[in-house]
CSV table of C-alpha atoms in Angstrom, one decimal:
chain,number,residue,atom,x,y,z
A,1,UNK,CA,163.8,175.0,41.1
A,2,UNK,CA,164.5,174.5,37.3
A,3,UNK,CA,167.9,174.0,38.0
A,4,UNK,CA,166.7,170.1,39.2
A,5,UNK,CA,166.2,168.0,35.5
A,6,UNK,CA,163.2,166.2,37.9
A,7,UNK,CA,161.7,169.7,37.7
A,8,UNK,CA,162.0,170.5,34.4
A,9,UNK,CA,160.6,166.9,33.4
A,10,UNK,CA,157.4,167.8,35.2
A,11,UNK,CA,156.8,171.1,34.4
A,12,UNK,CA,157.1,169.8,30.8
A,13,UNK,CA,155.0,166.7,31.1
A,14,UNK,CA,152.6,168.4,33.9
A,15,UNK,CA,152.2,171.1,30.6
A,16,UNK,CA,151.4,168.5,27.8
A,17,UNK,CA,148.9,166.7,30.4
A,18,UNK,CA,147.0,170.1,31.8
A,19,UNK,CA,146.7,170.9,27.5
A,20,UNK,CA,144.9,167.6,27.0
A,21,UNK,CA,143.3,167.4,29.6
A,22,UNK,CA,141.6,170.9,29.1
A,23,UNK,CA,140.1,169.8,25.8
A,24,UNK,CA,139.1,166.5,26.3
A,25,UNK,CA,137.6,167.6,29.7
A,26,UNK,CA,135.3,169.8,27.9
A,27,UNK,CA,133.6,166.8,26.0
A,28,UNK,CA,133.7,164.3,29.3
A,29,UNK,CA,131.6,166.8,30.9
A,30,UNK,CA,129.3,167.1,27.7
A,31,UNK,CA,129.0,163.7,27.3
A,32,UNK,CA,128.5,163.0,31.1
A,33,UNK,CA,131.2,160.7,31.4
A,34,UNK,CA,133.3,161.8,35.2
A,35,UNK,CA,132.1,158.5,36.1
A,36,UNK,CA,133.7,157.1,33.3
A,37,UNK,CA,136.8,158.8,33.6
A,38,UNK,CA,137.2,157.9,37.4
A,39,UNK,CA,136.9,153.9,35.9
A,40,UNK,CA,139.5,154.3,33.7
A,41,UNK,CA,141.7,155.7,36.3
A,42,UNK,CA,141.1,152.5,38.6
A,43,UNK,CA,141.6,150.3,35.6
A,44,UNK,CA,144.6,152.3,34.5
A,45,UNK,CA,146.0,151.2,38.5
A,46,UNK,CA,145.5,147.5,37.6
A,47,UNK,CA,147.6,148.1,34.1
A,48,UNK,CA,150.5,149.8,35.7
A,49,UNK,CA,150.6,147.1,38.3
A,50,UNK,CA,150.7,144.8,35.5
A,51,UNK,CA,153.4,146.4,33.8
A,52,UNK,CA,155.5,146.0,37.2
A,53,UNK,CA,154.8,142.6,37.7
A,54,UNK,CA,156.2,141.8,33.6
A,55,UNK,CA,158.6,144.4,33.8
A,56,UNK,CA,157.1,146.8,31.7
A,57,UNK,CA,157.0,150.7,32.3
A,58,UNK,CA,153.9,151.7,34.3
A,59,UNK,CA,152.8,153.8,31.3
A,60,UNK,CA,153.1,151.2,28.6
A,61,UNK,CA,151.0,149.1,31.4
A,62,UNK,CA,148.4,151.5,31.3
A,63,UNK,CA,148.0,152.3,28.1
A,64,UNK,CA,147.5,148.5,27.2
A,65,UNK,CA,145.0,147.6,29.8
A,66,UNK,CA,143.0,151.0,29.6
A,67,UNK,CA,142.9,150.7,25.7
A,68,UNK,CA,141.4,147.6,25.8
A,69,UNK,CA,139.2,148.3,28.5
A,70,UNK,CA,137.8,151.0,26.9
A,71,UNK,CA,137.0,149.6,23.4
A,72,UNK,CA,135.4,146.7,25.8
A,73,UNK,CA,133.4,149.2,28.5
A,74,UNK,CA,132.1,151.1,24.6
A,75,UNK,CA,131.5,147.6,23.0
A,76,UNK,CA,129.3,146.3,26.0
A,77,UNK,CA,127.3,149.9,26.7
A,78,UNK,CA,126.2,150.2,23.9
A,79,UNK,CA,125.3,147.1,23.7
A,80,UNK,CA,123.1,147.3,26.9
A,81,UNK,CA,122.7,151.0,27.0
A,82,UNK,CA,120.4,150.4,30.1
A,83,UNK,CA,122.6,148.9,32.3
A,84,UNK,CA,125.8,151.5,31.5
A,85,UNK,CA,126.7,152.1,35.1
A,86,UNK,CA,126.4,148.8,35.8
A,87,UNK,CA,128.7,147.2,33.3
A,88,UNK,CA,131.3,150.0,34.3
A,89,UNK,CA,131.2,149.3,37.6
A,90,UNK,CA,131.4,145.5,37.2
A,91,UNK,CA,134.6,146.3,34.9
A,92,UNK,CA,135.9,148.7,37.9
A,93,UNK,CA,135.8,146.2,40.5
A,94,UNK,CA,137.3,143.6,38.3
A,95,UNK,CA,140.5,145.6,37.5
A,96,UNK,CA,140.6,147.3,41.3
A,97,UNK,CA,141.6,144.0,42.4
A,98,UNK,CA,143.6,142.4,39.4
A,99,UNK,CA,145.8,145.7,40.2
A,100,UNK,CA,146.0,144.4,43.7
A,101,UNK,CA,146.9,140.6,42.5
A,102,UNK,CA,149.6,142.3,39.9
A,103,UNK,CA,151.3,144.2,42.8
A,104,UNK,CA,151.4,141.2,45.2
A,105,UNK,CA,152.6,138.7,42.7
A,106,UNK,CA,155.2,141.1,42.1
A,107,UNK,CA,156.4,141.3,45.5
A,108,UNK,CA,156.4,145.4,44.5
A,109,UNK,CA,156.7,147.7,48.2
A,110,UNK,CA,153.9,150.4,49.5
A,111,UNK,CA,155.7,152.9,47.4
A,112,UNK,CA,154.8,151.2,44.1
A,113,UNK,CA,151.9,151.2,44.6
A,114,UNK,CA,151.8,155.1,46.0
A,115,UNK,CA,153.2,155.9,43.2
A,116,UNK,CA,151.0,154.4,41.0
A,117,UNK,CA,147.8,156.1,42.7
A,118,UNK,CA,149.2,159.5,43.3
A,119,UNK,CA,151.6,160.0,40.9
A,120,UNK,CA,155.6,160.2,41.4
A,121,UNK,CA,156.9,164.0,39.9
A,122,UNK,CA,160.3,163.0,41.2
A,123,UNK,CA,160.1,159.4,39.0
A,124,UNK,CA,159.3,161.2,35.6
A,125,UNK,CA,162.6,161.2,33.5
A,126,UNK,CA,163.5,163.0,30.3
A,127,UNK,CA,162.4,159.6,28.2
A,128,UNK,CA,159.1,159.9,30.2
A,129,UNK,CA,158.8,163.2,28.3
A,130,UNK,CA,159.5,162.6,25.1
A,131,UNK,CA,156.7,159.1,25.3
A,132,UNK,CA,154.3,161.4,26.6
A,133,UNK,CA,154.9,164.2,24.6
A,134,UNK,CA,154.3,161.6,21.2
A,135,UNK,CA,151.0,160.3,22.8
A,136,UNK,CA,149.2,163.8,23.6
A,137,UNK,CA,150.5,164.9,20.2
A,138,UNK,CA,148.2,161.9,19.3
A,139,UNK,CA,145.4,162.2,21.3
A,140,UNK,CA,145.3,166.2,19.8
A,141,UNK,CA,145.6,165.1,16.4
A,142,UNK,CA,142.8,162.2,16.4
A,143,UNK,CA,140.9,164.8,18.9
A,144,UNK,CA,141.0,167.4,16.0
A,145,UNK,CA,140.2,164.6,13.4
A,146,UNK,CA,136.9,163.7,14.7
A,147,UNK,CA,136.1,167.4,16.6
A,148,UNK,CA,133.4,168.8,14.4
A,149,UNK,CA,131.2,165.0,14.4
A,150,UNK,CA,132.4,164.7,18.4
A,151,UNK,CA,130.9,168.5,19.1
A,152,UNK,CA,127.7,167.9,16.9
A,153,UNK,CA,127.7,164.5,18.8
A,154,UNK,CA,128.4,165.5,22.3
A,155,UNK,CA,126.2,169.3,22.4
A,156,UNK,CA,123.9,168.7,19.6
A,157,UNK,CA,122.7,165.1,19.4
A,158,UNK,CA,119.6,166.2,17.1
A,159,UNK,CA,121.8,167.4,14.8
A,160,UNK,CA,124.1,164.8,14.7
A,161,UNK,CA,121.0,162.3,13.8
A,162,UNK,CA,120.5,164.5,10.9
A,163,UNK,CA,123.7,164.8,9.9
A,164,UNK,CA,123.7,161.0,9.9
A,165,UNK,CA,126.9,160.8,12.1
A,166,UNK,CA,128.0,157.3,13.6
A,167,UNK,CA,127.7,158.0,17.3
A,168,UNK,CA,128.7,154.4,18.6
A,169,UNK,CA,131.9,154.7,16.1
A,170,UNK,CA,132.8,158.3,17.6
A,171,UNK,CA,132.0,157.3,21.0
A,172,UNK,CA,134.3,154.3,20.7
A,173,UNK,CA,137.1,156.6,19.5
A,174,UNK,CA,136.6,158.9,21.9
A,175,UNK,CA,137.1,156.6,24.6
A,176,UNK,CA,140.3,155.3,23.0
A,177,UNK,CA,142.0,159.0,23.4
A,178,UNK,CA,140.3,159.4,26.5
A,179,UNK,CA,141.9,156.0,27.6
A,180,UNK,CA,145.4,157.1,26.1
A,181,UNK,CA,144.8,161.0,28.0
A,182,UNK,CA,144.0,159.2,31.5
A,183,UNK,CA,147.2,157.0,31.3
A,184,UNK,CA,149.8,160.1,30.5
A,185,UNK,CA,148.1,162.1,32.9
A,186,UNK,CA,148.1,159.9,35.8
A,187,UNK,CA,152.0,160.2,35.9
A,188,UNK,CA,151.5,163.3,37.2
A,189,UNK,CA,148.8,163.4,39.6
A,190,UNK,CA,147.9,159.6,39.7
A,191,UNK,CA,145.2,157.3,38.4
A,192,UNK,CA,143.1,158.1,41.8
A,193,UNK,CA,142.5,161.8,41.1
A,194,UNK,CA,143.1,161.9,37.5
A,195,UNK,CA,139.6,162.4,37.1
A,196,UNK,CA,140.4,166.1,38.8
A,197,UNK,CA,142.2,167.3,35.8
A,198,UNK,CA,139.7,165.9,33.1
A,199,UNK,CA,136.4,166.8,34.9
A,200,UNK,CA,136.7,170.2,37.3
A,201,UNK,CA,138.7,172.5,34.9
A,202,UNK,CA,136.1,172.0,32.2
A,203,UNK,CA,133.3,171.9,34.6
A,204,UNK,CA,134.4,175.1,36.0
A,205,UNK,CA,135.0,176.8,32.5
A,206,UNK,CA,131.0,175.9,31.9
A,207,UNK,CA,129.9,178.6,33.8
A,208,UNK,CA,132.0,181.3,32.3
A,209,UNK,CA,131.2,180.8,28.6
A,210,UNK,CA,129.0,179.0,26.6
A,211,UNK,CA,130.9,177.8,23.4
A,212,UNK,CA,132.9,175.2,23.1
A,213,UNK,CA,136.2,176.5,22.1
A,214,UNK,CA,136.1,179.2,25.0
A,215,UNK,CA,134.9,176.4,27.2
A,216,UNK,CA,138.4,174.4,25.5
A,217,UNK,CA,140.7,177.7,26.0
A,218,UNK,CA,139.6,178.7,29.7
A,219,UNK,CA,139.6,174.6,31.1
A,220,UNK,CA,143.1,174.6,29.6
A,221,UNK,CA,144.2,177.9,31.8
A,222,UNK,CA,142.3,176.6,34.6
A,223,UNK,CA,144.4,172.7,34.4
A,224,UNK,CA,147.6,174.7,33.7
A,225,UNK,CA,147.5,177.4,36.8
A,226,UNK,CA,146.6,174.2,39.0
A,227,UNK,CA,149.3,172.4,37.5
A,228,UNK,CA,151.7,174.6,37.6
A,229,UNK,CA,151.0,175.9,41.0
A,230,UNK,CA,150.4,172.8,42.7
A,231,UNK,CA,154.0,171.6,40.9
A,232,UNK,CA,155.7,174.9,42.7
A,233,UNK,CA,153.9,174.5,46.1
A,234,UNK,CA,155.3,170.4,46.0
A,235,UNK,CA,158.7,171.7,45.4
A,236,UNK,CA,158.4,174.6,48.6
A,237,UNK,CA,156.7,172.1,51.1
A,238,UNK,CA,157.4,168.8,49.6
A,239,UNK,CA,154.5,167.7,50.2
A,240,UNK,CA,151.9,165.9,47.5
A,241,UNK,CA,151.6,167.7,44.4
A,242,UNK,CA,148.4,165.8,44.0
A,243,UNK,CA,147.1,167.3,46.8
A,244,UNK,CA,147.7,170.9,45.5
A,245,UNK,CA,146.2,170.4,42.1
A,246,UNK,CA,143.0,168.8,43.7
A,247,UNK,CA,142.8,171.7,45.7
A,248,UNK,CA,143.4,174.2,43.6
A,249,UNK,CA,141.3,173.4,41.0
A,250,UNK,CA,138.4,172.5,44.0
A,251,UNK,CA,139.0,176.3,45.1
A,252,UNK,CA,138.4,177.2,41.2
A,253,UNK,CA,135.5,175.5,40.7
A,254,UNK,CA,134.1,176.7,44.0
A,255,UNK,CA,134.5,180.1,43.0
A,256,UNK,CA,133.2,179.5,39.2
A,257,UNK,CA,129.7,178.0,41.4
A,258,UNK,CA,130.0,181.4,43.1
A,259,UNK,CA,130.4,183.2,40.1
A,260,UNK,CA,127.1,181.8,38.8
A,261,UNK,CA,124.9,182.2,41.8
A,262,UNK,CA,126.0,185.6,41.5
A,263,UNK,CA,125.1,186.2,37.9
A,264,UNK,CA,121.6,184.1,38.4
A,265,UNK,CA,120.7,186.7,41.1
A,266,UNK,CA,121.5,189.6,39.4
A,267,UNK,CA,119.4,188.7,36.1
């Protein structure tokens, strides 16, 4: 299987993504933000389209259009804290269908836009990588920049009152690197599921421990076995890797629900 550079390409970038992912899953969950995640996926389909349609890489598509959507969706929540959901889901629908107008006036096939939603393992090359290994390098260090204020922000908002931190400021940020984590990511498994990898590792990791960095270490195994499995199942049956990691980390969280039944019972 490694013999195929294709292979190799996703295995590495699938790695980088299921790292990320992991961590910053941890404080989407905390910060009860799945629903935004799944809107920056939809917008991150309108940027790739985008990108296609100016001749741009699908990646540097969706970084632009997330990035800016992001600072905007942060900007106008906390403006109108009240009426969150609906300002995100106004923002969805916009960018739902200005991905659909990109792809049309781009006279792109039905295998752009697969691709696009589900991902494309086969399309990653080697400069792929290399662009997504720079930008998780940057999301960890900015991640580990504002970790202590984003923890005390996210699990402890007391505190963070008293420790006089800038919520709106670290929200905002947040959301950037969030942003920049749900356009590497969705190379792999798409910008229609890649709310899978940021939302049911870490949810799943929740019920096994109760501190953040064991919550951090334990998503990251459970976005790397499904990953990494779901990658070596693709290459066996050919058929979506998407479809494998959804599953598998499904299965995983079914059995972490389990897990805690079982434990609630027994105490």
């Amino acid at each position: 299987m490694f013999s195929f550079e294709f292979m190799q390409n996703a295995y590495l970038a699938g790695t980088l993504i299921a790292i990320v992912s992991g961590m910053m899953g941890v404080f989407v969950i905390a910060r009860n933000m799945p629903f935004m995640t799944h809107t920056l996926s939809e917008i991150g389909f309108a940027g790739a389209a985008f990108g296609i349609f100016v001749g741009w890489t699908p990646l540097n598509g969706m970084l632009a259009f997330t990035t800016v959507s992001s600072i905007m969706v942060g900007e106008l929540s906390g403006a109108v804290e009240s009426r969150r959901e609906s300002v995100i889901s106004a923002i969805s629908g916009l960018f739902i269908g200005l991905g659909i107008l990109f792809l049309s006036l781009s006279r792109k096939n039905s295998s752009y836009a697969t691709n696009i939603l589900f991902g494309s393992v086969i399309g990653i090359s080697r400069q792929d990588v290399i662009q997504m290994a720079a930008l998780s390098v940057l999301v960890l260090i900015v991640l580990l920049l504002i970790y202590r204020n984003l923890k005390d922000d996210s699990f402890d908002s007391v505190g963070a009152q008293t420790n006089h931190i800038h919520s709106r400021l670290i929200s905002l940020v947040f959301l950037v690197i969030l942003a920049f984590n749900v356009s590497v990511a969705a190379q792999i498994v798409g910008s229609l599921l890649i709310f899978v990898l940021l939302t049911l590792p870490a949810s799943s990791a929740k019920y096994f421990t109760h501190t953040v960095v064991r919550m951090m270490g334990l998503a990251i195994i459970f976005a790397l076995f499904g990953v990494w499995i779901g990658l070596y199942l693709g290459y066996l049956t050919n058929w979506p890797v998407t479809f494998f990691i959804a599953a598998i980390e499904a299965v995983i969280y079914g059995v972490s629900l389990f897990y805690n039944f079982i434990r609630s019972k027994s105490e």
